[in-house]
PDB file of C-alpha atoms in Angstrom:
ATOM      1  CA  ALA A  16      18.407 216.095 388.422  1.00  0.00           C
ATOM      2  CA  GLN A  17      21.963 217.571 387.983  1.00  0.00           C
ATOM      3  CA  SER A  18      23.510 218.882 385.160  1.00  0.00           C
ATOM      4  CA  VAL A  19      26.029 220.379 383.164  1.00  0.00           C
ATOM      5  CA  THR A  20      26.506 222.772 380.212  1.00  0.00           C
ATOM      6  CA  GLN A  21      29.836 223.416 378.496  1.00  0.00           C
ATOM      7  CA  LEU A  22      29.429 226.909 376.488  1.00  0.00           C
ATOM      8  CA  GLY A  23      31.232 226.002 372.967  1.00  0.00           C
ATOM      9  CA  SER A  24      31.956 222.907 371.751  1.00  0.00           C
ATOM     10  CA  HIS A  25      34.758 224.524 370.024  1.00  0.00           C
ATOM     11  CA  VAL A  26      37.423 226.846 370.885  1.00  0.00           C
ATOM     12  CA  SER A  27      40.821 228.606 369.539  1.00  0.00           C
ATOM     13  CA  VAL A  28      43.664 230.424 371.092  1.00  0.00           C
ATOM     14  CA  SER A  29      47.485 231.316 370.227  1.00  0.00           C
ATOM     15  CA  GLU A  30      49.704 229.860 371.754  1.00  0.00           C
ATOM     16  CA  GLY A  31      50.722 232.369 375.088  1.00  0.00           C
ATOM     17  CA  ALA A  32      47.179 233.161 375.724  1.00  0.00           C
ATOM     18  CA  LEU A  33      44.861 232.924 378.360  1.00  0.00           C
ATOM     19  CA  VAL A  34      43.164 230.064 377.960  1.00  0.00           C
ATOM     20  CA  LEU A  35      39.035 229.569 379.692  1.00  0.00           C
ATOM     21  CA  LEU A  36      36.364 227.194 378.931  1.00  0.00           C
ATOM     22  CA  ARG A  37      32.683 227.785 380.586  1.00  0.00           C
ATOM     23  CA  CYS A  38      30.824 225.113 382.608  1.00  0.00           C
ATOM     24  CA  ASN A  39      27.893 225.652 384.079  1.00  0.00           C
ATOM     25  CA  TYR A  40      26.085 223.041 386.380  1.00  0.00           C
ATOM     26  CA  SER A  41      22.611 222.502 387.757  1.00  0.00           C
ATOM     27  CA  SER A  42      22.039 221.330 390.844  1.00  0.00           C
ATOM     28  CA  SER A  43      20.053 221.013 393.992  1.00  0.00           C
ATOM     29  CA  VAL A  44      22.734 220.139 396.217  1.00  0.00           C
ATOM     30  CA  PRO A  45      26.060 221.277 396.726  1.00  0.00           C
ATOM     31  CA  PRO A  46      27.833 219.901 393.887  1.00  0.00           C
ATOM     32  CA  TYR A  47      31.386 217.887 393.718  1.00  0.00           C
ATOM     33  CA  LEU A  48      32.510 219.268 389.994  1.00  0.00           C
ATOM     34  CA  PHE A  49      35.251 217.510 388.504  1.00  0.00           C
ATOM     35  CA  TRP A  50      37.408 218.672 385.029  1.00  0.00           C
ATOM     36  CA  TYR A  51      38.652 215.471 383.119  1.00  0.00           C
ATOM     37  CA  VAL A  52      41.405 216.213 379.873  1.00  0.00           C
ATOM     38  CA  GLN A  53      41.069 213.582 377.142  1.00  0.00           C
ATOM     39  CA  TYR A  54      44.068 213.874 374.974  1.00  0.00           C
ATOM     40  CA  PRO A  55      43.288 212.239 370.501  1.00  0.00           C
ATOM     41  CA  ASN A  56      43.469 208.849 371.043  1.00  0.00           C
ATOM     42  CA  GLN A  57      43.500 208.565 374.587  1.00  0.00           C
ATOM     43  CA  GLY A  58      41.405 207.649 377.598  1.00  0.00           C
ATOM     44  CA  LEU A  59      40.044 210.668 380.179  1.00  0.00           C
ATOM     45  CA  GLN A  60      42.664 212.310 382.653  1.00  0.00           C
ATOM     46  CA  LEU A  61      41.902 213.953 385.465  1.00  0.00           C
ATOM     47  CA  LEU A  62      42.664 217.612 385.747  1.00  0.00           C
ATOM     48  CA  LEU A  63      40.903 219.114 388.294  1.00  0.00           C
ATOM     49  CA  LYS A  64      38.333 218.769 391.123  1.00  0.00           C
ATOM     50  CA  TYR A  65      36.006 220.726 393.564  1.00  0.00           C
ATOM     51  CA  THR A  66      35.459 219.424 397.181  1.00  0.00           C
ATOM     52  CA  SER A  67      34.410 222.281 399.010  1.00  0.00           C
ATOM     53  CA  ALA A  68      37.787 222.691 400.253  1.00  0.00           C
ATOM     54  CA  ALA A  69      38.145 225.635 398.320  1.00  0.00           C
ATOM     55  CA  THR A  70      36.466 227.445 395.962  1.00  0.00           C
ATOM     56  CA  LEU A  71      39.462 228.286 393.600  1.00  0.00           C
ATOM     57  CA  VAL A  72      41.081 224.372 393.024  1.00  0.00           C
ATOM     58  CA  LYS A  73      44.370 224.201 391.116  1.00  0.00           C
ATOM     59  CA  GLY A  74      44.685 221.169 389.033  1.00  0.00           C
ATOM     60  CA  ILE A  75      47.921 219.756 386.774  1.00  0.00           C
ATOM     61  CA  ASN A  76      49.844 221.198 383.489  1.00  0.00           C
ATOM     62  CA  GLY A  77      48.627 224.699 384.889  1.00  0.00           C
ATOM     63  CA  PHE A  78      45.313 225.060 385.009  1.00  0.00           C
ATOM     64  CA  GLU A  79      42.709 226.329 387.219  1.00  0.00           C
ATOM     65  CA  ALA A  80      38.939 226.441 387.930  1.00  0.00           C
ATOM     66  CA  GLU A  81      36.964 228.887 390.557  1.00  0.00           C
ATOM     67  CA  PHE A  82      33.618 227.237 391.731  1.00  0.00           C
ATOM     68  CA  LYS A  83      31.176 230.249 392.020  1.00  0.00           C
ATOM     69  CA  LYS A  84      28.267 229.168 393.691  1.00  0.00           C
ATOM     70  CA  SER A  85      26.209 232.267 392.976  1.00  0.00           C
ATOM     71  CA  GLU A  86      26.564 232.119 389.001  1.00  0.00           C
ATOM     72  CA  THR A  87      26.736 227.965 389.390  1.00  0.00           C
ATOM     73  CA  SER A  88      29.835 227.753 387.304  1.00  0.00           C
ATOM     74  CA  PHE A  89      33.252 226.363 387.387  1.00  0.00           C
ATOM     75  CA  HIS A  90      35.184 227.487 384.300  1.00  0.00           C
ATOM     76  CA  LEU A  91      38.524 226.371 383.646  1.00  0.00           C
ATOM     77  CA  THR A  92      41.461 229.096 382.802  1.00  0.00           C
ATOM     78  CA  LYS A  93      45.156 228.409 382.570  1.00  0.00           C
ATOM     79  CA  PRO A  94      47.189 231.388 381.555  1.00  0.00           C
ATOM     80  CA  SER A  95      49.489 230.603 379.236  1.00  0.00           C
ATOM     81  CA  ALA A  96      48.201 228.220 376.407  1.00  0.00           C
ATOM     82  CA  HIS A  97      50.679 225.779 375.538  1.00  0.00           C
ATOM     83  CA  MET A  98      50.489 223.553 371.885  1.00  0.00           C
ATOM     84  CA  SER A  99      50.865 220.306 374.153  1.00  0.00           C
ATOM     85  CA  ASP A 100      46.786 222.199 375.571  1.00  0.00           C
ATOM     86  CA  ALA A 101      45.624 220.957 373.195  1.00  0.00           C
ATOM     87  CA  ALA A 102      42.718 218.204 373.330  1.00  0.00           C
ATOM     88  CA  GLU A 103      38.988 217.896 374.850  1.00  0.00           C
ATOM     89  CA  TYR A 104      37.754 218.767 378.075  1.00  0.00           C
ATOM     90  CA  PHE A 105      34.979 217.761 379.848  1.00  0.00           C
ATOM     91  CA  CYS A 106      33.187 219.318 382.911  1.00  0.00           C
ATOM     92  CA  ALA A 107      31.099 216.692 385.264  1.00  0.00           C
ATOM     93  CA  VAL A 108      29.028 217.027 388.102  1.00  0.00           C
ATOM     94  CA  SER A 109      29.202 213.823 390.806  1.00  0.00           C
ATOM     95  CA  GLN A 110      25.758 212.446 392.166  1.00  0.00           C
ATOM     96  CA  TYR A 111      24.869 209.637 394.036  1.00  0.00           C
ATOM     97  CA  GLY A 112      26.445 206.078 393.743  1.00  0.00           C
ATOM     98  CA  ASN A 113      29.350 208.191 392.228  1.00  0.00           C
ATOM     99  CA  LYS A 114      27.669 208.931 389.161  1.00  0.00           C
ATOM    100  CA  LEU A 115      29.868 211.316 386.794  1.00  0.00           C
ATOM    101  CA  VAL A 116      27.160 213.512 384.532  1.00  0.00           C
ATOM    102  CA  PHE A 117      28.858 215.040 382.526  1.00  0.00           C
ATOM    103  CA  GLY A 118      28.983 217.824 379.662  1.00  0.00           C
ATOM    104  CA  ALA A 119      29.279 217.886 375.595  1.00  0.00           C
ATOM    105  CA  GLY A 120      32.809 218.728 375.842  1.00  0.00           C
ATOM    106  CA  THR A 121      35.169 221.091 374.272  1.00  0.00           C
ATOM    107  CA  ILE A 122      37.496 220.974 371.718  1.00  0.00           C
ATOM    108  CA  LEU A 123      40.798 222.903 372.260  1.00  0.00           C
ATOM    109  CA  ARG A 124      42.305 223.509 369.445  1.00  0.00           C
ATOM    110  CA  VAL A 125      45.757 225.967 370.135  1.00  0.00           C
ATOM    111  CA  LYS A 126      46.976 228.213 367.834  1.00  0.00           C
ATOM    112  CA  SER A 127      50.668 228.702 367.231  1.00  0.00           C
TER     113      SER A 127
ATOM    114  CA  GLU B  12      51.696 200.819 387.885  1.00  0.00           C
ATOM    115  CA  ALA B  13      48.350 200.954 388.924  1.00  0.00           C
ATOM    116  CA  GLN B  14      46.017 201.372 386.066  1.00  0.00           C
ATOM    117  CA  VAL B  15      42.079 200.257 383.925  1.00  0.00           C
ATOM    118  CA  THR B  16      43.263 198.535 380.676  1.00  0.00           C
ATOM    119  CA  GLN B  17      39.989 197.402 378.203  1.00  0.00           C
ATOM    120  CA  ASN B  18      40.434 195.194 376.015  1.00  0.00           C
ATOM    121  CA  PRO B  19      40.340 195.381 372.429  1.00  0.00           C
ATOM    122  CA  ARG B  20      40.813 198.754 371.676  1.00  0.00           C
ATOM    123  CA  TYR B  21      39.367 199.037 368.745  1.00  0.00           C
ATOM    124  CA  LEU B  22      36.475 195.690 367.706  1.00  0.00           C
ATOM    125  CA  ILE B  23      34.719 195.658 364.502  1.00  0.00           C
ATOM    126  CA  THR B  24      31.080 193.026 364.221  1.00  0.00           C
ATOM    127  CA  VAL B  25      28.417 192.577 362.619  1.00  0.00           C
ATOM    128  CA  THR B  26      24.583 193.446 363.974  1.00  0.00           C
ATOM    129  CA  GLY B  27      23.575 190.276 366.433  1.00  0.00           C
ATOM    130  CA  LYS B  28      26.997 188.786 366.899  1.00  0.00           C
ATOM    131  CA  LYS B  29      27.292 188.959 371.172  1.00  0.00           C
ATOM    132  CA  LEU B  30      31.068 190.131 372.311  1.00  0.00           C
ATOM    133  CA  THR B  31      32.733 191.144 375.464  1.00  0.00           C
ATOM    134  CA  VAL B  32      34.659 193.954 376.372  1.00  0.00           C
ATOM    135  CA  THR B  33      36.668 193.357 379.138  1.00  0.00           C
ATOM    136  CA  CYS B  34      37.381 195.780 381.962  1.00  0.00           C
ATOM    137  CA  SER B  35      40.171 195.188 384.482  1.00  0.00           C
ATOM    138  CA  GLN B  36      41.665 197.463 387.495  1.00  0.00           C
ATOM    139  CA  ASN B  37      44.796 196.815 389.636  1.00  0.00           C
ATOM    140  CA  MET B  38      44.006 199.107 392.565  1.00  0.00           C
ATOM    141  CA  ASN B  39      41.768 197.317 394.834  1.00  0.00           C
ATOM    142  CA  HIS B  40      38.949 199.985 393.807  1.00  0.00           C
ATOM    143  CA  GLU B  41      35.528 199.075 394.535  1.00  0.00           C
ATOM    144  CA  TYR B  42      33.073 201.121 392.449  1.00  0.00           C
ATOM    145  CA  MET B  43      33.599 200.172 388.766  1.00  0.00           C
ATOM    146  CA  SER B  44      32.005 201.607 385.739  1.00  0.00           C
ATOM    147  CA  TRP B  45      30.824 201.698 382.207  1.00  0.00           C
ATOM    148  CA  TYR B  46      30.216 204.450 379.898  1.00  0.00           C
ATOM    149  CA  ARG B  47      30.215 205.872 376.562  1.00  0.00           C
ATOM    150  CA  GLN B  48      30.820 208.551 374.752  1.00  0.00           C
ATOM    151  CA  ASP B  49      29.141 209.890 371.867  1.00  0.00           C
ATOM    152  CA  PRO B  50      30.555 213.454 369.400  1.00  0.00           C
ATOM    153  CA  GLY B  51      27.654 216.159 371.506  1.00  0.00           C
ATOM    154  CA  LEU B  52      27.207 214.286 373.975  1.00  0.00           C
ATOM    155  CA  GLY B  53      29.605 213.465 376.236  1.00  0.00           C
ATOM    156  CA  LEU B  54      30.455 210.829 378.474  1.00  0.00           C
ATOM    157  CA  ARG B  55      26.401 208.680 379.425  1.00  0.00           C
ATOM    158  CA  GLN B  56      27.011 205.613 382.109  1.00  0.00           C
ATOM    159  CA  ILE B  57      25.766 202.354 381.282  1.00  0.00           C
ATOM    160  CA  TYR B  58      26.143 200.529 384.377  1.00  0.00           C
ATOM    161  CA  TYR B  59      28.283 200.582 386.762  1.00  0.00           C
ATOM    162  CA  SER B  60      28.944 198.281 390.220  1.00  0.00           C
ATOM    163  CA  MET B  61      29.997 199.423 393.972  1.00  0.00           C
ATOM    164  CA  ASN B  62      31.235 195.644 394.882  1.00  0.00           C
ATOM    165  CA  VAL B  63      31.385 192.529 394.155  1.00  0.00           C
ATOM    166  CA  GLU B  64      28.111 190.741 392.685  1.00  0.00           C
ATOM    167  CA  VAL B  65      26.534 194.578 393.251  1.00  0.00           C
ATOM    168  CA  THR B  66      25.406 196.137 389.381  1.00  0.00           C
ATOM    169  CA  ASP B  67      23.011 198.247 389.016  1.00  0.00           C
ATOM    170  CA  LYS B  68      21.779 200.431 386.133  1.00  0.00           C
ATOM    171  CA  GLY B  69      23.047 203.495 384.764  1.00  0.00           C
ATOM    172  CA  ASP B  70      21.438 206.291 382.554  1.00  0.00           C
ATOM    173  CA  VAL B  71      21.637 204.275 379.127  1.00  0.00           C
ATOM    174  CA  PRO B  72      21.356 200.309 379.811  1.00  0.00           C
ATOM    175  CA  GLU B  73      19.027 198.789 376.839  1.00  0.00           C
ATOM    176  CA  GLY B  74      21.320 196.520 374.859  1.00  0.00           C
ATOM    177  CA  TYR B  75      23.974 195.622 377.809  1.00  0.00           C
ATOM    178  CA  LYS B  76      25.246 193.615 380.386  1.00  0.00           C
ATOM    179  CA  VAL B  77      27.677 193.449 383.198  1.00  0.00           C
ATOM    180  CA  SER B  78      28.902 190.488 385.984  1.00  0.00           C
ATOM    181  CA  ARG B  79      31.041 191.882 388.809  1.00  0.00           C
ATOM    182  CA  LYS B  80      32.193 188.388 390.305  1.00  0.00           C
ATOM    183  CA  GLU B  81      35.558 189.488 390.542  1.00  0.00           C
ATOM    184  CA  LYS B  82      36.765 192.837 392.360  1.00  0.00           C
ATOM    185  CA  ARG B  83      39.342 193.935 390.069  1.00  0.00           C
ATOM    186  CA  ASN B  84      36.865 192.506 386.706  1.00  0.00           C
ATOM    187  CA  PHE B  85      33.851 194.388 384.729  1.00  0.00           C
ATOM    188  CA  PRO B  86      33.012 192.581 382.096  1.00  0.00           C
ATOM    189  CA  LEU B  87      30.515 194.511 379.253  1.00  0.00           C
ATOM    190  CA  ILE B  88      28.023 192.158 376.866  1.00  0.00           C
ATOM    191  CA  LEU B  89      27.180 193.478 374.574  1.00  0.00           C
ATOM    192  CA  GLU B  90      24.834 190.199 373.511  1.00  0.00           C
ATOM    193  CA  SER B  91      23.033 191.064 370.239  1.00  0.00           C
ATOM    194  CA  PRO B  92      24.970 194.017 369.360  1.00  0.00           C
ATOM    195  CA  SER B  93      23.124 196.630 366.787  1.00  0.00           C
ATOM    196  CA  PRO B  94      24.613 199.594 365.014  1.00  0.00           C
ATOM    197  CA  ASN B  95      23.375 202.264 367.013  1.00  0.00           C
ATOM    198  CA  GLN B  96      25.877 200.617 370.187  1.00  0.00           C
ATOM    199  CA  THR B  97      28.415 201.992 367.712  1.00  0.00           C
ATOM    200  CA  SER B  98      30.404 203.751 370.363  1.00  0.00           C
ATOM    201  CA  LEU B  99      33.577 204.818 372.556  1.00  0.00           C
ATOM    202  CA  TYR B 100      33.223 202.725 375.208  1.00  0.00           C
ATOM    203  CA  PHE B 101      35.103 203.330 378.778  1.00  0.00           C
ATOM    204  CA  CYS B 102      35.565 201.728 382.199  1.00  0.00           C
ATOM    205  CA  ALA B 103      36.659 203.316 384.999  1.00  0.00           C
ATOM    206  CA  SER B 104      37.224 202.707 389.240  1.00  0.00           C
ATOM    207  CA  SER B 105      37.330 204.415 392.033  1.00  0.00           C
ATOM    208  CA  LEU B 106      38.551 203.679 395.062  1.00  0.00           C
ATOM    209  CA  LEU B 107      35.165 203.711 397.176  1.00  0.00           C
ATOM    210  CA  ALA B 108      31.745 204.897 395.963  1.00  0.00           C
ATOM    211  CA  GLY B 109      31.638 208.094 397.486  1.00  0.00           C
ATOM    212  CA  VAL B 110      30.701 211.725 395.439  1.00  0.00           C
ATOM    213  CA  GLN B 111      34.412 212.691 396.034  1.00  0.00           C
ATOM    214  CA  ASP B 112      36.176 209.836 394.747  1.00  0.00           C
ATOM    215  CA  THR B 113      37.809 209.998 391.918  1.00  0.00           C
ATOM    216  CA  GLN B 114      37.898 207.885 389.255  1.00  0.00           C
ATOM    217  CA  TYR B 115      40.240 206.808 386.735  1.00  0.00           C
ATOM    218  CA  PHE B 116      39.515 205.579 383.216  1.00  0.00           C
ATOM    219  CA  GLY B 117      40.809 202.986 381.094  1.00  0.00           C
ATOM    220  CA  PRO B 118      42.196 203.729 377.789  1.00  0.00           C
ATOM    221  CA  GLY B 119      38.465 203.522 375.891  1.00  0.00           C
ATOM    222  CA  THR B 120      37.669 200.986 373.390  1.00  0.00           C
ATOM    223  CA  ARG B 121      36.041 201.779 369.951  1.00  0.00           C
ATOM    224  CA  LEU B 122      33.631 199.565 369.169  1.00  0.00           C
ATOM    225  CA  THR B 123      31.869 199.937 365.279  1.00  0.00           C
ATOM    226  CA  VAL B 124      28.935 197.739 364.565  1.00  0.00           C
ATOM    227  CA  LEU B 125      27.713 197.033 360.395  1.00  0.00           C
TER     228      LEU B 125
END
C-alpha cells in the first residue's frame, strides 16, 4: 500500500524567507503526487501535481516541488514566504481508483 | 462557476439521529468521493463512486452509507451517528477515475455528534 509522510506538523518561517515543506512517499509503482493547500475554514485547493512529465513541477502562488525518485521525496518550496501563505498543506499520493492517500498535514505559520 | 457544493456546512446532532450531508458538482464529473479529516491523520477516504450506480468502500466506511442515483449528486448518510464520527467531511470530484485526475474539493461540513 502507498503511504505519505510529512515531516513536521508545524513549520514557522519569517516573511520573505524560504518555505520548505517535506513530503516522502512509499510506493511500489511510479507515483502520482499532489500538494493541496487548505486555508482556514475552506476546502482543499490544488497547488500542483506530479504526473511523470517533469521532475520539477511549478504550481500556483509561486510554489514548486521537485520529484526525487532516489530519495522518494516530493518536497514543496517557495523562495519567499508571504503572510497569505499561512495555511495547512497536504501531500498526497494517488492510487488505483483515484483514491488519494494523504499525509497528516503541515501547518505553515508566517511571521512578520 | 465550476464547483462542488456541500450542505450543511455545520451540523450539531445527537447520537442515533439519522442525518444526510449532500454533495453536488456542476462539472459533469464521473468520479466522486467522500473524505473525513481528523487532526494529525490528514484526510481518509470513506466511500467513492466511479459512475452512476457504482459505489465502493474506501478506507473508513463503517457507519456510513452513500448513493449515486444521479451523476451530479453523491449524498453521505449516517444512519445512526456516534460521537466518533465527529469530524470535518469533504466531498470531492474528478472528471474521470484515473490516478492522475485532479480531485476538486467542496468547502467541507463540520459535524459534531453529541
